[in-house]
Tab-separated table of C-alpha atoms and ligand atoms in Angstrom:
chain	number	residue	atom	x	y	z
A	287	MET	CA	22.340	4.717	9.285
A	288	LYS	CA	26.219	4.338	9.276
A	289	ILE	CA	27.110	1.509	6.885
A	290	GLY	CA	30.902	0.014	6.584
A	291	ILE	CA	31.297	-1.147	3.025
A	292	LEU	CA	34.264	-3.774	2.871
A	293	ARG	CA	35.349	-4.259	-0.928
A	294	GLY	CA	36.661	-7.723	-0.857
A	295	HIS	CA	40.230	-8.555	-1.719
A	296	ASN	CA	41.912	-5.593	-3.342
A	297	THR	CA	45.362	-6.197	-1.585
A	298	ILE	CA	48.375	-8.058	-2.883
A	299	TYR	CA	48.045	-10.641	-0.173
A	300	ASN	CA	44.497	-11.125	-0.919
A	301	ARG	CA	43.569	-11.042	-4.541
A	302	GLY	CA	40.163	-11.894	-5.997
A	303	ALA	CA	39.349	-14.885	-8.496
A	304	ASN	CA	39.675	-14.446	-12.312
A	305	GLY	CA	36.918	-16.178	-13.941
A	306	ILE	CA	35.170	-14.969	-17.193
A	307	LEU	CA	35.180	-11.515	-15.354
A	308	LYS	CA	37.687	-10.520	-12.777
A	309	GLU	CA	36.171	-10.586	-9.088
A	310	GLU	CA	37.896	-7.401	-8.114
A	311	ASP	CA	36.627	-5.442	-11.081
A	312	MET	CA	33.065	-6.649	-10.248
A	313	ILE	CA	33.610	-5.836	-6.560
A	314	ASN	CA	34.800	-2.381	-7.196
A	315	ASP	CA	32.219	-1.446	-9.990
A	316	VAL	CA	29.411	-2.659	-7.791
A	317	SER	CA	30.812	-1.172	-4.463
A	318	PHE	CA	31.550	2.323	-5.839
A	319	LYS	CA	28.103	2.499	-7.211
A	320	LEU	CA	26.484	1.269	-4.108
A	321	ILE	CA	28.433	3.804	-1.948
A	322	ASN	CA	26.996	6.666	-4.297
A	323	LYS	CA	23.527	5.371	-3.977
A	324	LEU	CA	23.689	5.135	-0.120
A	325	LYS	CA	25.253	8.586	0.225
A	326	ALA	CA	22.793	10.172	-2.135
A	327	ALA	CA	19.923	8.604	0.116
A	328	GLY	CA	21.471	10.124	3.029
A	329	GLN	CA	23.320	7.160	4.554
A	330	ILE	CA	26.685	7.705	6.105
A	331	VAL	CA	29.063	5.291	4.327
A	332	ILE	CA	32.710	4.278	5.344
A	333	ASP	CA	34.682	2.335	2.750
A	334	CYS	CA	36.680	0.285	5.018
A	335	THR	CA	38.851	-1.241	2.303
A	336	PRO	CA	42.798	-0.905	2.764
A	337	THR	CA	44.432	1.965	0.751
A	338	GLN	CA	47.693	2.252	-0.900
A	339	GLU	CA	48.776	4.070	2.422
A	340	ASP	CA	47.869	0.770	4.379
A	341	PHE	CA	49.843	-1.591	2.098
A	342	LYS	CA	53.017	-1.230	4.121
A	343	ASN	CA	51.417	-2.670	7.161
A	344	ILE	CA	49.927	-5.646	5.122
A	345	HIS	CA	51.972	-8.974	5.113
A	346	SER	CA	49.244	-11.449	5.185
A	347	THR	CA	45.644	-12.008	4.245
A	348	THR	CA	44.726	-11.785	7.933
A	349	ASP	CA	46.447	-8.303	8.025
A	350	SER	CA	44.265	-7.167	5.150
A	351	LEU	CA	41.010	-8.335	6.780
A	352	ARG	CA	41.990	-7.145	10.087
A	353	ILE	CA	42.484	-3.599	9.003
A	354	ARG	CA	38.984	-3.678	7.365
A	355	CYS	CA	37.477	-4.662	10.762
A	356	GLN	CA	39.437	-2.376	12.878
A	357	ARG	CA	38.216	0.464	10.470
A	358	ALA	CA	34.717	-0.437	10.812
A	359	ASN	CA	34.775	-0.886	14.559
A	360	ALA	CA	36.566	2.513	14.901
A	361	ALA	CA	33.858	4.415	12.825
A	362	ASN	CA	31.207	2.686	15.043
A	363	VAL	CA	29.190	1.696	12.089
A	364	ASP	CA	25.645	0.103	12.369
A	365	ILE	CA	26.242	-2.552	9.724
A	366	VAL	CA	29.026	-4.117	7.742
A	367	VAL	CA	28.678	-5.274	4.154
A	368	SER	CA	31.458	-7.159	2.503
A	369	ILE	CA	31.252	-7.574	-1.224
A	370	HIS	CA	32.531	-10.560	-3.204
A	371	PHE	CA	31.921	-12.737	-6.242
A	372	ASN	CA	32.075	-16.507	-6.209
A	373	TYR	CA	34.261	-18.706	-8.201
A	374	TYR	CA	33.954	-22.516	-8.657
A	375	ASN	CA	33.924	-24.802	-11.530
A	376	GLY	CA	32.292	-22.729	-14.235
A	377	GLN	CA	28.969	-24.605	-13.735
A	378	ALA	CA	27.815	-23.350	-10.199
A	379	ASN	CA	26.018	-20.297	-10.393
A	380	GLY	CA	23.604	-18.004	-8.122
A	381	SER	CA	23.707	-15.744	-5.223
A	382	GLU	CA	24.305	-16.367	-1.689
A	383	ILE	CA	25.009	-14.288	1.572
A	384	PHE	CA	27.151	-15.459	4.530
A	385	TYR	CA	26.311	-14.270	8.149
A	386	VAL	CA	26.968	-15.139	11.520
A	387	SER	CA	24.310	-13.605	13.861
A	388	GLU	CA	20.543	-13.542	13.695
A	389	ASN	CA	20.959	-9.865	13.050
A	390	GLY	CA	22.930	-10.469	10.052
A	391	ASN	CA	20.535	-12.895	8.848
A	392	ASN	CA	17.793	-10.380	9.156
A	393	ILE	CA	20.046	-7.732	7.341
A	394	GLY	CA	21.162	-10.029	4.557
A	395	GLN	CA	17.684	-11.784	3.727
A	396	PRO	CA	16.195	-8.672	1.887
A	397	VAL	CA	19.458	-7.926	0.017
A	398	LEU	CA	19.462	-11.715	-1.160
A	399	ASN	CA	15.768	-11.110	-2.223
A	400	GLU	CA	16.596	-8.164	-4.228
A	401	ILE	CA	19.547	-9.914	-6.014
A	402	VAL	CA	17.452	-12.906	-6.712
A	403	ASN	CA	14.894	-10.754	-8.264
A	404	LEU	CA	17.484	-9.803	-10.999
A	405	GLY	CA	17.326	-13.523	-12.359
A	406	PHE	CA	20.129	-15.135	-10.262
A	407	THR	CA	19.630	-18.535	-8.652
A	408	ASN	CA	18.905	-18.274	-4.944
A	409	ARG	CA	21.465	-20.332	-3.058
A	410	GLY	CA	20.103	-18.995	0.139
A	411	MET	CA	21.201	-17.369	3.331
A	412	LYS	CA	24.113	-19.378	4.898
A	413	LYS	CA	25.470	-19.163	8.432
A	414	ASN	CA	29.250	-19.584	8.433
A	415	THR	CA	31.286	-19.177	11.620
A	416	SER	CA	34.685	-19.402	10.035
A	417	LEU	CA	34.773	-16.260	7.906
A	418	TYR	CA	37.222	-13.577	9.743
A	419	VAL	CA	35.188	-10.334	8.834
A	420	LEU	CA	32.017	-11.738	10.113
A	421	ASN	CA	33.555	-12.788	13.384
A	422	ASN	CA	35.645	-9.541	13.987
A	423	THR	CA	33.308	-6.688	13.632
A	424	ILE	CA	31.204	-5.220	16.383
A	425	ALA	CA	28.402	-4.443	14.165
A	426	PRO	CA	26.176	-7.175	12.452
A	427	ALA	CA	27.954	-8.171	9.229
A	428	ILE	CA	27.076	-9.771	6.042
A	429	LEU	CA	29.331	-11.218	3.169
A	430	VAL	CA	27.641	-11.089	-0.117
A	431	GLU	CA	28.635	-13.478	-2.944
A	432	GLY	CA	26.760	-11.511	-5.704
A	433	CYS	CA	27.108	-14.155	-8.374
A	434	PHE	CA	29.879	-16.525	-9.939
A	435	CYS	CA	32.510	-14.807	-11.908
A	436	ASP	CA	33.170	-18.099	-13.990
A	437	SER	CA	29.607	-18.761	-14.877
A	438	VAL	CA	28.511	-18.055	-18.232
A	439	LYS	CA	24.968	-17.702	-17.000
A	440	ASP	CA	25.893	-15.342	-14.147
A	441	THR	CA	28.251	-13.173	-16.194
A	442	ASN	CA	25.783	-12.589	-18.841
A	443	LEU	CA	23.079	-11.499	-16.282
A	444	PHE	CA	25.450	-9.572	-14.275
A	445	ASP	CA	25.060	-5.673	-14.605
A	446	SER	CA	26.836	-3.539	-11.923
A	447	GLU	CA	24.363	-0.857	-11.777
A	448	LYS	CA	21.594	-3.500	-11.361
A	449	MET	CA	23.498	-5.330	-8.763
A	450	ALA	CA	24.300	-2.144	-6.816
A	451	THR	CA	20.722	-1.099	-6.861
A	452	ALA	CA	19.538	-4.487	-5.709
A	453	ILE	CA	21.829	-4.397	-2.701
A	454	PHE	CA	21.008	-0.865	-2.056
A	455	LYS	CA	17.344	-1.764	-2.032
A	456	GLY	CA	17.838	-4.547	0.047
A	457	LEU	CA	19.730	-2.548	2.781
A	458	THR	CA	17.556	0.432	2.697
A	459	GLY	CA	14.143	-1.034	2.287
A	460	ILE	CA	13.635	1.549	-0.513
A	461	LYS	CA	11.309	0.147	-3.377
A	462	GLY	CA	10.685	1.809	-6.681
A	463	THR	CA	12.937	3.255	-9.398
A	464	LEU	CA	15.802	5.372	-8.337
A	465	ILE	CA	16.553	8.466	-10.064
A	466	SER	CA	20.293	8.736	-8.938
A	467	THR	CA	21.771	6.191	-10.906
A	468	SER	CA	23.772	5.728	-14.186
A	469	PRO	CA	22.048	5.952	-17.446
A	470	THR	CA	19.546	3.106	-17.900
A	471	ALA	CA	19.561	3.471	-21.654
A	472	SER	CA	22.026	4.838	-24.317
A	473	LYS	CA	21.584	8.471	-25.871
A	474	ASP	CA	20.716	6.602	-29.304
A	475	GLN	CA	18.033	4.901	-27.500
A	476	ILE	CA	16.544	8.095	-26.225
A	477	ALA	CA	17.233	9.936	-29.379
A	478	THR	CA	15.372	7.029	-31.373
A	479	TRP	CA	12.474	7.093	-29.084
A	480	ALA	CA	12.182	10.975	-29.260
A	481	LYS	CA	12.413	10.969	-33.092
A	482	GLU	CA	8.944	8.905	-32.990
A	483	ASN	CA	7.337	11.172	-30.397
A	484	PHE	CA	8.239	14.747	-31.086
A	485	LEU	CA	6.961	16.629	-34.129
A	486	ASN	CA	10.459	17.613	-35.317
A	487	ASP	CA	14.165	17.508	-34.239
A	488	ASN	CA	13.682	20.409	-31.668
A	489	TYR	CA	14.435	17.939	-28.878
A	490	LYS	CA	18.114	17.378	-29.989
A	491	GLU	CA	19.519	20.547	-28.269
A	492	LEU	CA	17.698	19.613	-25.081
A	493	LEU	CA	18.828	15.825	-25.148
A	494	ASP	CA	22.580	16.830	-25.684
A	495	ILE	CA	22.167	19.121	-22.382
A	496	TYR	CA	20.411	16.514	-20.362
A	497	TRP	CA	22.599	13.843	-21.417
A	498	THR	CA	25.990	15.314	-20.368
A	499	ASP	CA	24.759	17.435	-17.352
A	500	CYS	CA	22.578	14.639	-15.789
A	501	ILE	CA	25.485	12.051	-15.956
A	502	SER	CA	27.990	14.551	-14.377
A	503	LYS	CA	25.478	14.788	-11.403
A	504	GLU	CA	24.924	10.870	-11.167
A	505	ILE	CA	21.196	11.627	-12.124
A	506	ASN	CA	19.731	9.140	-14.700
A	507	PRO	CA	19.165	11.333	-17.944
A	508	VAL	CA	16.362	8.946	-19.198
A	509	ILE	CA	14.142	9.854	-16.372
A	510	LEU	CA	14.604	13.589	-16.539
A	511	PHE	CA	14.369	13.759	-20.352
A	512	ALA	CA	11.189	11.651	-19.972
A	513	GLN	CA	9.935	14.259	-17.249
A	514	MET	CA	10.693	17.115	-19.699
A	515	CYS	CA	8.624	15.254	-22.556
A	516	LEU	CA	5.630	15.046	-19.903
A	517	GLU	CA	5.940	18.440	-18.565
A	518	THR	CA	6.073	20.199	-21.957
A	519	GLY	CA	3.845	17.681	-23.740
A	520	PHE	CA	6.567	16.948	-26.246
A	521	LEU	CA	7.554	20.474	-26.436
A	522	TYR	CA	4.002	21.718	-26.773
A	523	LYS	CA	2.839	19.123	-29.404
A	524	ILE	CA	0.217	18.773	-26.646
A	525	PRO	CA	-0.670	22.504	-25.671
A	526	SER	CA	0.373	23.599	-22.143
A	527	GLN	CA	-2.370	23.916	-19.537
A	528	ALA	CA	-0.417	26.737	-17.984
A	529	GLY	CA	-0.367	28.401	-21.188
A	530	ILE	CA	3.194	28.659	-21.649
A	531	ASP	CA	5.269	27.711	-24.811
A	532	ALA	CA	8.821	27.008	-25.919
A	533	SER	CA	9.777	30.642	-25.463
A	534	TYR	CA	9.780	30.012	-21.577
A	535	TYR	CA	12.652	27.692	-22.024
A	536	ASN	CA	10.902	25.966	-18.980
A	537	PRO	CA	11.512	22.135	-19.342
A	538	CYS	CA	9.613	20.986	-16.110
A	539	GLY	CA	6.923	23.403	-15.227
A	540	LEU	CA	9.027	25.307	-12.673
A	541	LYS	CA	7.318	28.272	-11.084
A	542	THR	CA	8.758	31.669	-10.125
A	543	THR	CA	9.983	32.137	-6.518
A	544	SER	CA	6.681	33.667	-5.440
A	545	GLY	CA	4.818	30.876	-7.330
A	546	GLY	CA	1.012	30.985	-8.395
A	547	SER	CA	-1.634	28.888	-9.887
A	548	ASN	CA	-0.999	26.026	-12.276
A	549	ILE	CA	-2.963	27.766	-15.155
A	550	ASP	CA	-1.317	31.025	-14.658
A	551	PRO	CA	1.452	31.565	-17.162
A	552	THR	CA	2.945	34.439	-15.238
A	553	ALA	CA	3.457	32.059	-12.287
A	554	HIS	CA	5.973	30.229	-14.517
A	555	LYS	CA	9.585	31.026	-14.696
A	556	LYS	CA	10.929	32.200	-17.850
A	557	PHE	CA	14.549	31.250	-18.661
A	558	LYS	CA	16.855	32.791	-21.090
A	559	ASN	CA	17.729	29.513	-22.934
A	560	TRP	CA	17.450	25.880	-22.898
A	561	LYS	CA	20.742	25.283	-21.013
A	562	GLU	CA	19.542	27.653	-18.209
A	563	GLY	CA	16.105	26.031	-17.996
A	564	ILE	CA	17.644	22.444	-17.852
A	565	THR	CA	20.204	23.485	-15.189
A	566	ALA	CA	17.285	24.725	-13.068
A	567	HIS	CA	15.484	21.302	-13.633
A	568	ILE	CA	18.580	19.368	-12.850
A	569	ASP	CA	19.456	21.472	-9.688
A	570	HIS	CA	15.783	21.184	-8.463
A	571	MET	CA	15.936	17.419	-8.876
A	572	GLY	CA	19.356	17.254	-7.245
A	573	LEU	CA	17.967	19.288	-4.341
A	574	TYR	CA	15.071	16.901	-4.158
A	575	LEU	CA	17.379	13.894	-4.190
A	576	GLY	CA	19.593	15.489	-1.551
A	577	LEU	CA	22.692	14.896	-3.493
A	578	ASP	CA	26.085	16.152	-2.334
A	579	GLY	CA	26.518	19.608	-2.629
A	580	TYR	CA	22.766	20.630	-2.535
A	581	PRO	CA	21.351	23.161	-1.835
A	582	LYS	CA	23.546	25.159	-4.235
A	583	GLU	CA	24.835	28.675	-3.458
A	584	SER	CA	24.247	29.586	-7.074
A	585	THR	CA	21.542	28.307	-9.218
A	586	PRO	CA	19.037	29.271	-11.850
A	587	ASP	CA	16.467	27.209	-10.004
A	588	PRO	CA	13.989	29.828	-8.588
A	589	ARG	CA	12.501	27.434	-6.029
A	590	HIS	CA	15.727	26.208	-4.423
A	591	PHE	CA	14.398	25.966	-1.004
A	592	SER	CA	16.566	24.164	1.514
A	593	TYR	CA	13.564	22.312	3.125
A	594	LEU	CA	13.109	20.409	-0.043
A	595	LYS	CA	16.503	18.586	0.301
A	596	GLY	CA	16.308	15.036	0.103
A	597	ILE	CA	12.647	14.505	0.136
A	598	ILE	CA	12.550	11.751	-2.602
A	599	THR	CA	14.673	9.091	-3.828
A	600	THR	CA	12.546	7.199	-6.480
A	601	VAL	CA	10.266	8.192	-9.510
A	602	GLU	CA	7.210	7.006	-7.479
A	603	ASP	CA	7.936	9.592	-4.941
A	604	LEU	CA	7.628	12.488	-7.618
A	605	GLY	CA	3.993	11.892	-7.883
A	606	LYS	CA	3.430	12.867	-4.268
A	607	THR	CA	6.163	15.732	-4.064
A	608	TRP	CA	7.032	17.285	-7.398
A	609	THR	CA	3.404	17.432	-8.148
A	610	THR	CA	0.374	15.907	-6.718
A	611	SER	CA	-0.880	13.374	-9.449
A	612	ASP	CA	-1.896	9.785	-9.472
A	613	THR	CA	-0.615	9.250	-12.880
A	614	TYR	CA	2.723	11.500	-12.893
A	615	ALA	CA	4.866	8.602	-11.839
A	616	SER	CA	3.234	5.903	-13.925
A	617	VAL	CA	3.561	8.119	-17.138
A	618	LEU	CA	7.348	8.754	-16.299
A	619	LEU	CA	7.970	5.241	-15.739
A	620	LYS	CA	6.030	4.347	-19.058
A	621	TYR	CA	8.161	6.624	-21.023
A	622	SER	CA	11.353	5.434	-19.369
A	623	SER	CA	10.659	1.713	-20.084
A	624	GLU	CA	9.816	2.632	-23.563
A	625	ILE	CA	13.063	4.265	-24.031
A	626	GLU	CA	14.985	1.431	-22.168
A	627	ASN	CA	13.350	-1.025	-24.507
A	628	THR	CA	13.855	0.937	-27.710
A	629	GLU	CA	15.860	-1.241	-30.242
A	630	ILE	CA	18.389	0.619	-32.070
A	631	PHE	CA	20.649	-0.556	-35.094
A	632	VAL	CA	24.158	-0.182	-33.484
A	633	HIS	CA	26.517	1.601	-35.798
A	634	THR	CA	29.438	-0.465	-34.554
A	635	ASP	CA	27.710	-3.875	-35.690
A	636	LEU	CA	27.282	-2.305	-39.022
A	637	GLU	CA	30.896	-1.182	-39.287
A	638	ARG	CA	32.130	-4.664	-38.314
A	639	LEU	CA	29.918	-6.286	-40.871
A	640	ALA	CA	31.127	-3.810	-43.510
A	641	LYS	CA	34.772	-4.718	-42.582
A	642	LYS	CA	33.898	-8.360	-42.702
A	643	VAL	CA	32.589	-7.906	-46.278
A	644	ASP	CA	35.769	-6.033	-47.138
A	645	ASP	CA	38.044	-8.691	-45.830
A	646	LEU	CA	35.963	-11.365	-47.841
A	647	GLU	CA	36.241	-9.168	-51.031
A	648	THR	CA	39.961	-9.087	-50.619
A	649	SER	CA	40.276	-12.803	-49.969
A	650	TYR	CA	38.035	-13.549	-52.966
A	651	SER	CA	40.204	-11.344	-55.417
A	652	TYR	CA	43.356	-12.869	-54.082
A	653	LEU	CA	42.006	-16.435	-54.537
A	654	SER	CA	40.798	-15.430	-58.071
A	655	SER	CA	44.208	-14.124	-59.077
A	656	GLN	CA	45.842	-17.434	-57.798
A	657	ILE	CA	43.361	-19.504	-59.862
A	658	SER	CA	44.169	-17.639	-63.050
A	659	GLN	CA	47.809	-17.967	-62.545
A	660	ILE	CA	47.303	-21.772	-62.080
A	661	ASN	CA	45.324	-21.826	-65.130
A	662	SER	CA	47.909	-20.133	-67.352
A	663	ARG	CA	50.466	-22.597	-65.884
A	664	LEU	CA	48.366	-25.550	-66.848
A	665	SER	CA	47.844	-24.165	-70.226
A	666	SER	CA	51.755	-23.715	-70.825
A	667	LEU	CA	52.408	-27.114	-69.490
A	668	GLU	CA	49.790	-28.511	-71.999
A	669	ASP	CA	51.582	-26.590	-74.696
A	670	ASN	CA	54.910	-28.071	-73.782
A	671	LEU	CA	53.347	-31.478	-73.514
A	672	GLN	CA	52.122	-31.280	-77.106
A	673	PHE	CA	55.486	-29.968	-78.275
A	674	PHE	CA	57.360	-33.080	-76.440
A	675	THR	CA	54.792	-35.490	-78.012
A	676	GLU	CA	55.499	-34.154	-81.525
A	677	ARG	CA	59.245	-34.297	-80.856
A	678	ILE	CA	59.026	-38.036	-79.660
A	679	ALA	CA	56.992	-38.916	-82.802
A	680	THR	CA	59.720	-37.509	-85.041
A	681	LEU	CA	62.511	-39.153	-83.126
A	682	THR	CA	60.575	-42.405	-83.316
A	683	SER	CA	60.235	-42.031	-87.083
A	684	ASN	CA	63.980	-41.146	-87.237
A	685	VAL	CA	64.842	-44.156	-85.353
A	686	SER	CA	62.857	-46.470	-87.758
A	687	THR	CA	64.521	-44.882	-90.752
A	688	ILE	CA	67.973	-45.562	-89.273
A	689	ASN	CA	66.874	-49.091	-88.355
A	690	GLN	CA	65.845	-49.442	-92.132
A	691	ASN	CA	69.058	-48.096	-93.275
A	692	ILE	CA	71.173	-50.368	-90.904
A	693	ALA	CA	69.309	-53.396	-92.300
A	694	SER	CA	69.734	-52.489	-95.901
A	695	LEU	CA	73.343	-51.764	-95.239
A	696	GLN	CA	73.657	-55.107	-93.446
A	697	SER	CA	72.098	-57.008	-96.356
A	698	PHE	CA	74.556	-54.982	-98.734
A	699	VAL	CA	77.500	-55.995	-96.568
A	700	ASP	CA	76.085	-59.768	-96.559
A	701	LYS	CA	75.846	-59.789	-100.412
A	702	THR	CA	79.100	-58.191	-100.980
A	703	LEU	CA	80.696	-60.652	-98.374
A	704	LYS	CA	79.102	-63.817	-100.046
A	705	HIS	CA	80.351	-62.430	-103.520
A	706	TYR	CA	84.022	-62.241	-102.525
A	707	GLN	CA	83.672	-65.528	-100.733
A	708	ASP	CA	82.484	-67.030	-104.084
A	709	ILE	CA	85.355	-65.539	-106.027
A	710	ILE	CA	87.822	-66.858	-103.257
A	711	LYS	CA	86.382	-70.557	-103.658
A	712	GLU	CA	86.789	-70.413	-107.476
A	713	VAL	CA	90.223	-69.013	-107.270
B	882	ZN	ZN1	36.107	-13.116	-2.976
């Protein structure tokens, strides 16, 4: 199938909404992951979004939309999928898909079902005859409004990997757990889970290699690490039925080119170290998945047969192809979900907390020094008050002495005056 992907907005005349998240960031995150998944599953994908090169020909929103439709029509795609996220009043939430033709409705319904399965409110399939891209593509088109970029509920629930996977599953009809995805757990979660399941730290070197090399190939390291655990019985904590051990550096039961019995150790490939063994594992899986660049010209994978290209997409497929076992896929899925649900104490949280405590201690010691300064000022004020009170008392007593002296002086003057008046009268 040939699929035209239209990443909504993304030109200066036609910008996306800015909610709690930016619509264009959401569109691009989801679209690029969706494009990778579709290509890995063998679909032909045309990204019809205008490029920098087109910008000189774009002078309006219509120009921006017309280029997308022309590109989809010129490529003769089978279906057109335009990716958007909604924006309204912060309260509205949920997912909806617009269509014009009945074919569009049929293509959109399974996509909407998958998105709604992620927990978003189902706003339904909506016929809309006024949307440019729905009216101007030859192939049936849908316009996906994944969720609302200004809704707290939706943005909390939004995960670009899960949204891309849902749209992918809806478009292709593929069910089950995809192997070609970004990591579905952190490296810390895998390490914490492994610590509980391995006898010692012997998994660490393998985890480092799986983590880096799977991510660079767009393969989920959680699944391949879980597969190594299953195939090696947690590095031979459970003895190997094939009679091999860690000296084979064979993390996934790969046989030699000529193959042989499951219980014949010599039928199993011996690698020179874990790096080589894990590279063979990843290359074998890349071939199974039909990723870009496979089959490889040069690989340590001893069974890199081109007829294996693209025979699987999901973990569930492995139980029918990698090995014939009813329980293989379910054990892998059990390990993967245990890893994904492993709780870890995040270092950054601890660091944030420690910094808070530091800040509080600094504030506390500043406040303490202020309080002790205020106390010492208060006590010096008290001393001053005491001093002034004493001075006032002394002054008061001085004033009263002076008053007494004035009074006796007055009485002396009075007496003397009377004495002289008496003398004058006699004279
Ligand atoms: Zn939009």
